[in-house]
Short mmCIF file of C-alpha atoms in Angstrom, two decimals:
data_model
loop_
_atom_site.label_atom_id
_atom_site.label_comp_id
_atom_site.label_asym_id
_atom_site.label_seq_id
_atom_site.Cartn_x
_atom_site.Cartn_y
_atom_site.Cartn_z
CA UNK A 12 9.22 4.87 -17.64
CA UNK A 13 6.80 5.76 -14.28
CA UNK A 14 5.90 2.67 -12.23
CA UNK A 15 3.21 2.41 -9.71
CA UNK A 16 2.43 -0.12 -7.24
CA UNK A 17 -1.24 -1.16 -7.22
CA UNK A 18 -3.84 -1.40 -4.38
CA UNK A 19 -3.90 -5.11 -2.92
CA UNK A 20 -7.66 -4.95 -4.09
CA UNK A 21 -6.81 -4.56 -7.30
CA UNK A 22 -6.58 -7.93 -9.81
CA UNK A 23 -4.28 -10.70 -8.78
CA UNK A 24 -2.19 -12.48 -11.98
CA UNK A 25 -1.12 -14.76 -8.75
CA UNK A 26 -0.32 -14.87 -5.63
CA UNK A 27 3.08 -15.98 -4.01
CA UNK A 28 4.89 -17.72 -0.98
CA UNK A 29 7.31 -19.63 0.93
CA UNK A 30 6.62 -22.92 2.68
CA UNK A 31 8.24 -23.11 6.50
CA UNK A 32 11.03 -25.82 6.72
CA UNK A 33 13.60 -25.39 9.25
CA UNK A 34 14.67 -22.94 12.21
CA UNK A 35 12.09 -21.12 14.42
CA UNK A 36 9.31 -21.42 12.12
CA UNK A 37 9.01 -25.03 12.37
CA UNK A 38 10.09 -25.15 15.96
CA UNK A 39 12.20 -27.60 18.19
CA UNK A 40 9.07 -30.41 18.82
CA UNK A 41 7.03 -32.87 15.95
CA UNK A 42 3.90 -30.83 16.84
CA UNK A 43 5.02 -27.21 16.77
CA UNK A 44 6.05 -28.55 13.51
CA UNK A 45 3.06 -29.67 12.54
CA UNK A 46 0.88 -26.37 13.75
CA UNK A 47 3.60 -24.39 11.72
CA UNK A 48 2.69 -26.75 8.23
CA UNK A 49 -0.94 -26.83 8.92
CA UNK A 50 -1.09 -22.65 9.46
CA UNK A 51 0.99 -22.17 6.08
CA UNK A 52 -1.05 -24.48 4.37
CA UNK A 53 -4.16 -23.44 5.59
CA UNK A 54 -3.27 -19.64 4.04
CA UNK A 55 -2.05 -21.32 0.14
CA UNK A 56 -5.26 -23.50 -0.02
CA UNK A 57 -7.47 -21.05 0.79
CA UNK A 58 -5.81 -18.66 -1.83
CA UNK A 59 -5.45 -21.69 -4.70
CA UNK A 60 -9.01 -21.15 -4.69
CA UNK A 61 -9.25 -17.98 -5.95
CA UNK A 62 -6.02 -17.18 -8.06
CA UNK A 63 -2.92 -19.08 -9.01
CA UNK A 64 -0.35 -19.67 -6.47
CA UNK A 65 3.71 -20.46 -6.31
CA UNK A 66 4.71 -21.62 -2.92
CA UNK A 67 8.82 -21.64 -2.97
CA UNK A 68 9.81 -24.33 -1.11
CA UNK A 69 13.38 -25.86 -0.29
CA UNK A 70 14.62 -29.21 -2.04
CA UNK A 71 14.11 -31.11 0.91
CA UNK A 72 10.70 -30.27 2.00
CA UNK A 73 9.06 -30.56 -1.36
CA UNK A 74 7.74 -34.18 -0.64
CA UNK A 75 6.61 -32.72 2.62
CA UNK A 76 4.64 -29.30 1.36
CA UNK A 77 2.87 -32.25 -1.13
CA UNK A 78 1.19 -33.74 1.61
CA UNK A 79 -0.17 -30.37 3.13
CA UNK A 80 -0.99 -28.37 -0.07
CA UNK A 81 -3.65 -28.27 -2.66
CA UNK A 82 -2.48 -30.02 -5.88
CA UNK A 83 -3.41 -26.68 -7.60
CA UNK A 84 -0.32 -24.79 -5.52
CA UNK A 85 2.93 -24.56 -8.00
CA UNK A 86 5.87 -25.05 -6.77
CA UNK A 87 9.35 -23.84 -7.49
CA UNK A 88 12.39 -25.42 -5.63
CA UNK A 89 14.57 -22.76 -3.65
CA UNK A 90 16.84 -23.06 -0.66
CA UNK A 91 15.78 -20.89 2.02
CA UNK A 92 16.52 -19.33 5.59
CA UNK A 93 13.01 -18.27 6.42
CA UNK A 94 9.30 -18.15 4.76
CA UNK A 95 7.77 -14.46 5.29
CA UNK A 96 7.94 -13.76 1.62
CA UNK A 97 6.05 -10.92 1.80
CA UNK A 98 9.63 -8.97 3.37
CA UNK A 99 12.12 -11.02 0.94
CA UNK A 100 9.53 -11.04 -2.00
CA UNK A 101 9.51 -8.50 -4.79
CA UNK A 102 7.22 -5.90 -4.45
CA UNK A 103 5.65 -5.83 -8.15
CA UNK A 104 4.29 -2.98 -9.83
CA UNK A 105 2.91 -1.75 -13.22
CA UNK A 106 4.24 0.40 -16.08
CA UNK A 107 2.26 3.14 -17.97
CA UNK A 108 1.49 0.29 -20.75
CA UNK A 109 0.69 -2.16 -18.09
CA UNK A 110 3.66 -3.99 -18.03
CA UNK A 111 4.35 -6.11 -15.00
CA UNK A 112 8.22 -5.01 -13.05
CA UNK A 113 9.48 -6.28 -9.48
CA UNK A 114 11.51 -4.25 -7.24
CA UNK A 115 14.13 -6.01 -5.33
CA UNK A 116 14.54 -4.03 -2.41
CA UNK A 117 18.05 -4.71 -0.25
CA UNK A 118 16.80 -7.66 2.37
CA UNK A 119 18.92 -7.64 5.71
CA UNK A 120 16.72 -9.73 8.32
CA UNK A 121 14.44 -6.88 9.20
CA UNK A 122 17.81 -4.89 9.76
CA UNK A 123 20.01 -7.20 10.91
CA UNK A 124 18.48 -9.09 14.06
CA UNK A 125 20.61 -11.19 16.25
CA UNK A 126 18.01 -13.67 15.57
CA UNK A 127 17.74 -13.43 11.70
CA UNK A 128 19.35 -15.73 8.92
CA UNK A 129 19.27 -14.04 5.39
CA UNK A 130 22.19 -15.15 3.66
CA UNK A 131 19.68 -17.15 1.36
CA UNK A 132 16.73 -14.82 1.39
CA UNK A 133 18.72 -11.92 0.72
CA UNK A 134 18.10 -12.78 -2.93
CA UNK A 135 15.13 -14.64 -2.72
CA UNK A 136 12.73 -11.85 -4.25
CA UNK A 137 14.38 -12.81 -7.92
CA UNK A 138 12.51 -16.21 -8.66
CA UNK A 139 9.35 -14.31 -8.15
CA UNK A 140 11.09 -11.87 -10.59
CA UNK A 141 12.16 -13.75 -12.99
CA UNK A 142 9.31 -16.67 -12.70
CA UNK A 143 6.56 -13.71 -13.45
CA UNK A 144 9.07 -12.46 -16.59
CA UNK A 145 8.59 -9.00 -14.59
CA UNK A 146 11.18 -6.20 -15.53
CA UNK A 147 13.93 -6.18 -12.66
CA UNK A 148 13.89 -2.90 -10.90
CA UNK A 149 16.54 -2.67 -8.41
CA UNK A 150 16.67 -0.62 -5.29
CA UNK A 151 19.24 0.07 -2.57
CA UNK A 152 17.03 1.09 0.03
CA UNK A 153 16.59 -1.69 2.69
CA UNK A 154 12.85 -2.45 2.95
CA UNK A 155 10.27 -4.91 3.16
CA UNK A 156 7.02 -5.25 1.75
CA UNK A 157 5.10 -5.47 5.22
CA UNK A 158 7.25 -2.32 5.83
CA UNK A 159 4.41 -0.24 3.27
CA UNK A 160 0.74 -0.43 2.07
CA UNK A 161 -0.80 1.36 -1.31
CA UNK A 162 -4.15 2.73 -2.20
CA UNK A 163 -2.81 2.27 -5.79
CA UNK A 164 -3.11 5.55 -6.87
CA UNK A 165 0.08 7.13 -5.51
CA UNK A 166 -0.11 7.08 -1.39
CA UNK A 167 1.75 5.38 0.69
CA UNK A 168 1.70 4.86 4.52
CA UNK A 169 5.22 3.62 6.37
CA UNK A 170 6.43 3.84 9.77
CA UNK A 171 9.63 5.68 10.63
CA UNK A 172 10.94 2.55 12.94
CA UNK A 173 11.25 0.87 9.75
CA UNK A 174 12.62 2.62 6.61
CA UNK A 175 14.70 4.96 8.83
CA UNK A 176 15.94 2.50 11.09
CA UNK A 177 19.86 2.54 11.94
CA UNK A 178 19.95 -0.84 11.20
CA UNK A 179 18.32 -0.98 8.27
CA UNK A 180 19.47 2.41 5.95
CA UNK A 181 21.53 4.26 8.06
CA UNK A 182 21.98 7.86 6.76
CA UNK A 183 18.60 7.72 4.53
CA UNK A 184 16.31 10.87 5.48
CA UNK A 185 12.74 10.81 5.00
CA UNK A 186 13.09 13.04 2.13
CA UNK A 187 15.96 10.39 0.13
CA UNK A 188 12.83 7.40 0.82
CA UNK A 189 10.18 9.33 -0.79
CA UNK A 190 12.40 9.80 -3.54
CA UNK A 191 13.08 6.27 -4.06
CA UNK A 192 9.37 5.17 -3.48
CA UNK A 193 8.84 8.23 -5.90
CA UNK A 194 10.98 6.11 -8.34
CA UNK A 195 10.47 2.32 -8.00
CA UNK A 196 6.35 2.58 -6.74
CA UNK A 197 5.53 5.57 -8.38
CA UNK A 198 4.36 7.16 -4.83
CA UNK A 199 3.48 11.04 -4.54
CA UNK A 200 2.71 10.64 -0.71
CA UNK A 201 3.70 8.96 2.18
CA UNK A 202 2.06 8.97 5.18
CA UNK A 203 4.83 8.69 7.86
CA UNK A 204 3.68 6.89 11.34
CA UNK A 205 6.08 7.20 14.24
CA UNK A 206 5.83 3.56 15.47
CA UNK A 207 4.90 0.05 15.21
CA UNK A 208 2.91 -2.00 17.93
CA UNK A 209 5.13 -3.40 21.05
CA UNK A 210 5.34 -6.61 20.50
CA UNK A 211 6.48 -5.65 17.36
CA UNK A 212 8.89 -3.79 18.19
CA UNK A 213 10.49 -5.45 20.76
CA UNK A 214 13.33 -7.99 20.64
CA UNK A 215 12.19 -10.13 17.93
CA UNK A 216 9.63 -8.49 16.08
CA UNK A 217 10.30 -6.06 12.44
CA UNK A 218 10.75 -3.11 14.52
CA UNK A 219 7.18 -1.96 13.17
CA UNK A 220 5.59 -3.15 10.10
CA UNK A 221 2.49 -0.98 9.23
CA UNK A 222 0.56 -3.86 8.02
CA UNK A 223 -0.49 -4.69 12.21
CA UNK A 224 -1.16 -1.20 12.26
CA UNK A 225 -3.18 0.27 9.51
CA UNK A 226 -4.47 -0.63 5.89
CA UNK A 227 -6.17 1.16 2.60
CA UNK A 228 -9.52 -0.39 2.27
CA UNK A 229 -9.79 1.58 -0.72
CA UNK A 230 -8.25 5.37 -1.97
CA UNK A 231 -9.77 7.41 0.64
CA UNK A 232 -10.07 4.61 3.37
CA UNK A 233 -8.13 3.00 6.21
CA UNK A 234 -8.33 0.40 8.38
CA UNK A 235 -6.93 0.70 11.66
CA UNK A 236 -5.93 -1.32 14.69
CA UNK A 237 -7.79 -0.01 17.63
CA UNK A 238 -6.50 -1.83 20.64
CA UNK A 239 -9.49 -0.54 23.20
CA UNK A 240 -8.12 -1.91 26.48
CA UNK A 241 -6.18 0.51 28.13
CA UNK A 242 -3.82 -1.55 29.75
CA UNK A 243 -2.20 -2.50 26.73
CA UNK A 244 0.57 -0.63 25.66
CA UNK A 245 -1.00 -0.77 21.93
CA UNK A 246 -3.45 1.37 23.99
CA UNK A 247 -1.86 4.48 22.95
CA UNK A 248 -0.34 3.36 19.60
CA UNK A 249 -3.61 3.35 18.55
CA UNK A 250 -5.13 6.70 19.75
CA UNK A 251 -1.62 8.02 17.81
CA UNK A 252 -2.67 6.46 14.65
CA UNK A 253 -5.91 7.35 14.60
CA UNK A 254 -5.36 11.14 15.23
CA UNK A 255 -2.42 11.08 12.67
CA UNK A 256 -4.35 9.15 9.79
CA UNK A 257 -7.51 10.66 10.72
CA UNK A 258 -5.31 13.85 9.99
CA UNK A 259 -4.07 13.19 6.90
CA UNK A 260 -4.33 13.46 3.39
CA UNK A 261 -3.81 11.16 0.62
CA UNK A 262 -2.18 12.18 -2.57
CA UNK A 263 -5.48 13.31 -4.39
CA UNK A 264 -6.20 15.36 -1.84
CA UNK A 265 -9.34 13.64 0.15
CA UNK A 266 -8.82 13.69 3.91
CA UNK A 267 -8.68 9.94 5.09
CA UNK A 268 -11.62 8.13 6.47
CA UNK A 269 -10.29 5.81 9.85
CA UNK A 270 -12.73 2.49 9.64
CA UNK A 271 -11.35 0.93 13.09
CA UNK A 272 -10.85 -2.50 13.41
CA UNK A 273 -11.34 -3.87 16.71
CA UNK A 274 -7.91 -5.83 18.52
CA UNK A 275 -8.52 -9.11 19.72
CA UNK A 276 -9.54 -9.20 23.08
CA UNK A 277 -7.26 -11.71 24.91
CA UNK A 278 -4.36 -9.65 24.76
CA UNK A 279 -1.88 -11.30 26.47
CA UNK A 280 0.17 -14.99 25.70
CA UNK A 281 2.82 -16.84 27.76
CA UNK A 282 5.24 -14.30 27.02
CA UNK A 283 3.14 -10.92 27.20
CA UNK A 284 1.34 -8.97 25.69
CA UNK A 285 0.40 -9.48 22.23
CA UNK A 286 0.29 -8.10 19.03
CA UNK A 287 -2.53 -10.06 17.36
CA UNK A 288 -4.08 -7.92 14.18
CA UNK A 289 -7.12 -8.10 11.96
CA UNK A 290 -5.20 -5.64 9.99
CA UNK A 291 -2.78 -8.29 8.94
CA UNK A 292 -5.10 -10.22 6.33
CA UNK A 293 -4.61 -10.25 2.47
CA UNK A 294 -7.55 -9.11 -0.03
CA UNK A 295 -7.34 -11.11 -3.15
CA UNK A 296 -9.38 -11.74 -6.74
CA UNK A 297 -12.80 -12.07 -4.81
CA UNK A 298 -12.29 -12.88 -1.66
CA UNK A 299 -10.33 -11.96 1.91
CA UNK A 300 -7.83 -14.01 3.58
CA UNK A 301 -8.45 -13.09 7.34
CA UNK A 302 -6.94 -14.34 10.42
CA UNK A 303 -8.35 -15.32 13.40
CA UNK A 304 -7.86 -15.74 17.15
CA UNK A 305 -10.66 -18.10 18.84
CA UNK A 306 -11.45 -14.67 20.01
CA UNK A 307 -14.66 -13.30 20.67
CA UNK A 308 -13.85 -10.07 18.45
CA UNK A 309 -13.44 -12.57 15.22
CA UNK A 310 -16.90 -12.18 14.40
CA UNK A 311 -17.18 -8.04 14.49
CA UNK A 312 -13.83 -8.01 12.79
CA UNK A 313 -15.41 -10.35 10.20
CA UNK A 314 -18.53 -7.91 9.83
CA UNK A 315 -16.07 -4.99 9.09
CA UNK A 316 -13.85 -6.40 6.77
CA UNK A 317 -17.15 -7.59 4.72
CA UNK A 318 -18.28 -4.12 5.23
CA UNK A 319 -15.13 -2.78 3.85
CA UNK A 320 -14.60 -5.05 1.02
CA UNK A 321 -17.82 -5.83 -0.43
CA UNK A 322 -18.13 -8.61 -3.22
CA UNK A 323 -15.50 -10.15 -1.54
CA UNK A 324 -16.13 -13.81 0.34
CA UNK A 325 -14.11 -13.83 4.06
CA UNK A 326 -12.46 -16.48 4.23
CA UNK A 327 -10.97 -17.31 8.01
CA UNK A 328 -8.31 -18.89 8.87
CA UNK A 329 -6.63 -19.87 12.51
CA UNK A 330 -3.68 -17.22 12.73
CA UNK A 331 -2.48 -18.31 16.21
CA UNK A 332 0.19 -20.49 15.18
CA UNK A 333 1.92 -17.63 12.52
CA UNK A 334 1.93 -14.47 15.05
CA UNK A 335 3.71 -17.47 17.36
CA UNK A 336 6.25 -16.93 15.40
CA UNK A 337 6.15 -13.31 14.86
CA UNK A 338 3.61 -12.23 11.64
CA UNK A 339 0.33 -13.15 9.73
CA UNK A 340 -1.63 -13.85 7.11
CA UNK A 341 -0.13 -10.73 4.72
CA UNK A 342 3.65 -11.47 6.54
CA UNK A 343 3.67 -14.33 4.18
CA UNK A 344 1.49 -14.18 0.94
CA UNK A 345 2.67 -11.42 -2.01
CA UNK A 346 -0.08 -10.31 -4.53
CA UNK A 347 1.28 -10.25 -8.50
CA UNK A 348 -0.71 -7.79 -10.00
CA UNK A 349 -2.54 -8.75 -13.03
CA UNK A 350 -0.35 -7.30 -16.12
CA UNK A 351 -2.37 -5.81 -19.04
CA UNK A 352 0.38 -5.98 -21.27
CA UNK A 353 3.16 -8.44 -21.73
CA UNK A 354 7.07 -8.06 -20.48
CA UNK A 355 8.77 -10.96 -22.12
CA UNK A 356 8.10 -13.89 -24.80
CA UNK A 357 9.86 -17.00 -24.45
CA UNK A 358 11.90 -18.16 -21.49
CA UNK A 359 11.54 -15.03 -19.17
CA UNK A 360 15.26 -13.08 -18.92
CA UNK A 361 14.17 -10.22 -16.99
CA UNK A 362 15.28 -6.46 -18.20
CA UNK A 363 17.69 -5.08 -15.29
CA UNK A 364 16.23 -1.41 -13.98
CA UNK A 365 19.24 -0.52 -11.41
CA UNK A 366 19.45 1.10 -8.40
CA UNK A 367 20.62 4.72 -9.07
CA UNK A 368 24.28 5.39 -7.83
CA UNK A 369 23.32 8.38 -5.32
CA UNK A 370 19.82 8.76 -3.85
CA UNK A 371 18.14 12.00 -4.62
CA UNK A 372 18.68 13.43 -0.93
CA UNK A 373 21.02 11.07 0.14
CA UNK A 374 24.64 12.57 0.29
CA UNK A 375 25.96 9.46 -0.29
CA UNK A 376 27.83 7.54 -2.72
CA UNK A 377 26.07 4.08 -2.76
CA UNK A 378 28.87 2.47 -4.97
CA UNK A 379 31.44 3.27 -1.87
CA UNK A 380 29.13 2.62 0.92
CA UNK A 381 27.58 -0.25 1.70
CA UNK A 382 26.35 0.10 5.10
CA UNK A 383 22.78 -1.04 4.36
CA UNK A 384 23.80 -4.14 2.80
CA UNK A 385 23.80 -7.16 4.34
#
C-alpha cells in the first residue's frame, strides 16, 4: 500500500481543530481570555463557510465554544492540554484507491519544552483518526504537522531544527526521516532548510516550523517569508531561504519558483522582535484563510496570495492575538483531504498500520528505546 499526503490546495472532506480552554492560551486576565476565544473563533467560522468543520473541545468549555462558534462547527468532546491541532493532529493522507489514512506521529510538546503540557495531547491526533474512519498509520518519528508542507505530488520541505532536533528524535539522521516520510506520506524529496525564524526558535517557540518560513503555492511554487528590514534577525533567514529554495528541485524535477511574501512591517512587540508570517495561512475548498497584522503590508500580502491562489476568495482574519501566544492561522486548523473511496462502513474502527520496529537508517531498535517518546 503507497500513501501520499496531498497539497493543502487540494479538496477538503473537512477541516479540523481545537478550541483554547485553559493555560497560556487563554491567559491569566477575563480579556486575554476573551481575545484568545474571539481569534479561535474567528479562524472556525470563517472555515464553516466553506467546508465542514470539528472543533475538539474539552467537557467544560463546550457551553462556552457555543457562544463563540457558528452553529454549523461540530463538535466532539475531548480533554485537552493545548489547542494547536495542527502539531497533535493526524496528518491524513491518501491511498492508491483513494482511501483516506492518518498518521499519528509521536507528539512530545514540540520536543519536550519546559513550558509544554502533552500528557493529553500526546494522543489527541486519534479522534480525528478514528472520527474520519481513516486507516491508522502509526509512526515513531516525533513530528508535527507545522514541522512539513507538500506540493502533493511527492516533495516535501522541513527544517533540520525540527525533525533532527535532540529533543525531539535523538539519533534519527536525515537519511532514517526521509525514509519514514518515504513510508507514511509517500515523499520522494525533501527539501531540508537549516533553520526556523528567531522568535521561533527561541525559548518558547517550535524550534522552527517551516510553515512561518516557506509554503507550496502549487508543484513548482513557493511562497516565502521575506523579512526586508535588515535589522531583523529574520533578515538573513530569509536571504538563506531564498538562495536554498530558489536552488532547489522538487521531486519531478522543475527547479522551484520563490514568490516572496512580504513580512509585516512592525517588527517588533513588547518582548522583541517578532515573528509575524503571511506564510502561516491555510488554503481551503475555495477560499484562503489569511492572517493579518493592522499592518500596512496586509494589503500587498493580500494581492499575492490572490495572485497565487486564484479562484480562491481571501478571507482575513486578525492574527495578533494567536502569534501572542506563539503560532497562526495553519498552527491550529488541519485539512482532511477529500477521500475518493471509502475506508470503513458502519461505526468507524480504524485498521492499525504500525510503526516499523527499526527505521530504515536508524541503527536502532525502537521496541528497546524509547528516547523520543514522551
Amino acid at each position: 500500500m503507497t500513501w501520499r499526503m496531498p497539497a493543502e490546495t487540494e479538496p477538503h472532506d473537512r477541516a479540523w481543530m481545537a478550541w483554547p480552554a485553559g493555560g497560556y492560551t487563554l491567559g491569566d486576565t477575563a480579556a486575554e481570555a476573551e481575545s484568545a476565544r474571539q481569534a479561535w473563533a474567528g479562524v472556525a467560522n470563517a472555515i464553516v463557510e466553506h467546508e465542514p468543520l470539528t472543533m475538539l473541545v474539552p467537557p467544560d468549555a463546550v457551553a462556552d465554544a457555543r457562544r463563540w462558534l457558528s452553529s454549523e462547527v461540530d463538535l466532539v468532546e475531548r480533554s485537552l492540554d493545548d489547542a494547536w491541532y495542527r502539531d497533535s493532529g493526524p496528518t491524513f493522507v491518501l491511498d492508491d484507491e483513494g482511501r483516506l489514512g492518518a498518521v499519528n506521529w509521536v507528539f512530545n510538546g514540540w520536543g519536550g519544552q519546559s513550558w509544554a503540557r502533552w500528557g493529553l495531547d500526546a494522543d489527541a491526533s486519534l479522534v480525528a483518526t478514528s472520527a474520519s474512519g481513516a486507516l491508522r498509520i502509526d509512526s515513531a518519528l516525533v513530528n508535527e504537522g507545522g514541522g512539513i508542507h507538500t506540493d502533493g505530488e511527492g516533495t516535501l520541505l522541513v527544517t533540520r531544527t525540527v525533525q533532527l532536533d535532540p529533543g525531539r528524535n535523538p539519533g534519527w539522521t536525515e537519511a532514517a526521516v526521509e525514509a519514514e516520510f518515504a513510508r507514511t506520506l509517500g515523499i520522494r524529496k525533501v527539501i531540508w532548510l537549516d533553520r526556523g525564524l528567531a522568535r521561533d526558535s527561541a525559548a518558547f517557540g517550535t524550534r522552527g516550523h517551516v510553515d512561518l518560513l516557506a509554503t507550496f503555492a502549487s508543484p513548482g511554487t513557493v511562497l516565502v517569508h521575506d523579512q526586508r528590514d535588515p535589522a531583523h534577525p529574520d533578515h538573513a533567514v530569509s536571504r538563506e531561504l531564498v538562495e536554498t529554495l530558489g536552488g532547489s528541485t522538487d521531486a519531478a524535477g522543475r527547479t522551484l519558483t520563490t514568490v516572496r511574501l512580504p513580512a509585516p512591517r512592525v517588527t517588533r512587540d513588547a518582548e522583541g522582535w517578532v515573528d509575524h508570517s503571511y506564510v502561516n495561512h491555510f488554503v481551503l475548498n475555495g477560499a484562503v484563510v489569511m492572517g493579518t497584522f493592522d499592518d500596512p503590508a496586509d494589503a500587498e500580502a493580500a494581492e499575492i496570495l490572490a495572485a497565487a491562489y486564484p479562484g480562491r476568495r481571501i478571507v482575513a482574519v486578525d492574527a495578533r492575538p494567536l502569534f501572542r501566544r506563539g503560532g497562526g492561522v495553519h498552527c491550529i486548523t488541519q485539512q482532511q483531504p477529500a477521500a475518493t473511496a471509502p475506508t470503513t462502513t458502519g461505526t468507524p474502527t480504524p485498521t492499525v498500520i504500525p510503526a516499523p520496529t527499526v527505521i530504515p537508517g536508524l541503527t536502532r531498535d525502537l521496541t528497546t528505546d524509547q528516547g523520543n517518546r514522551p
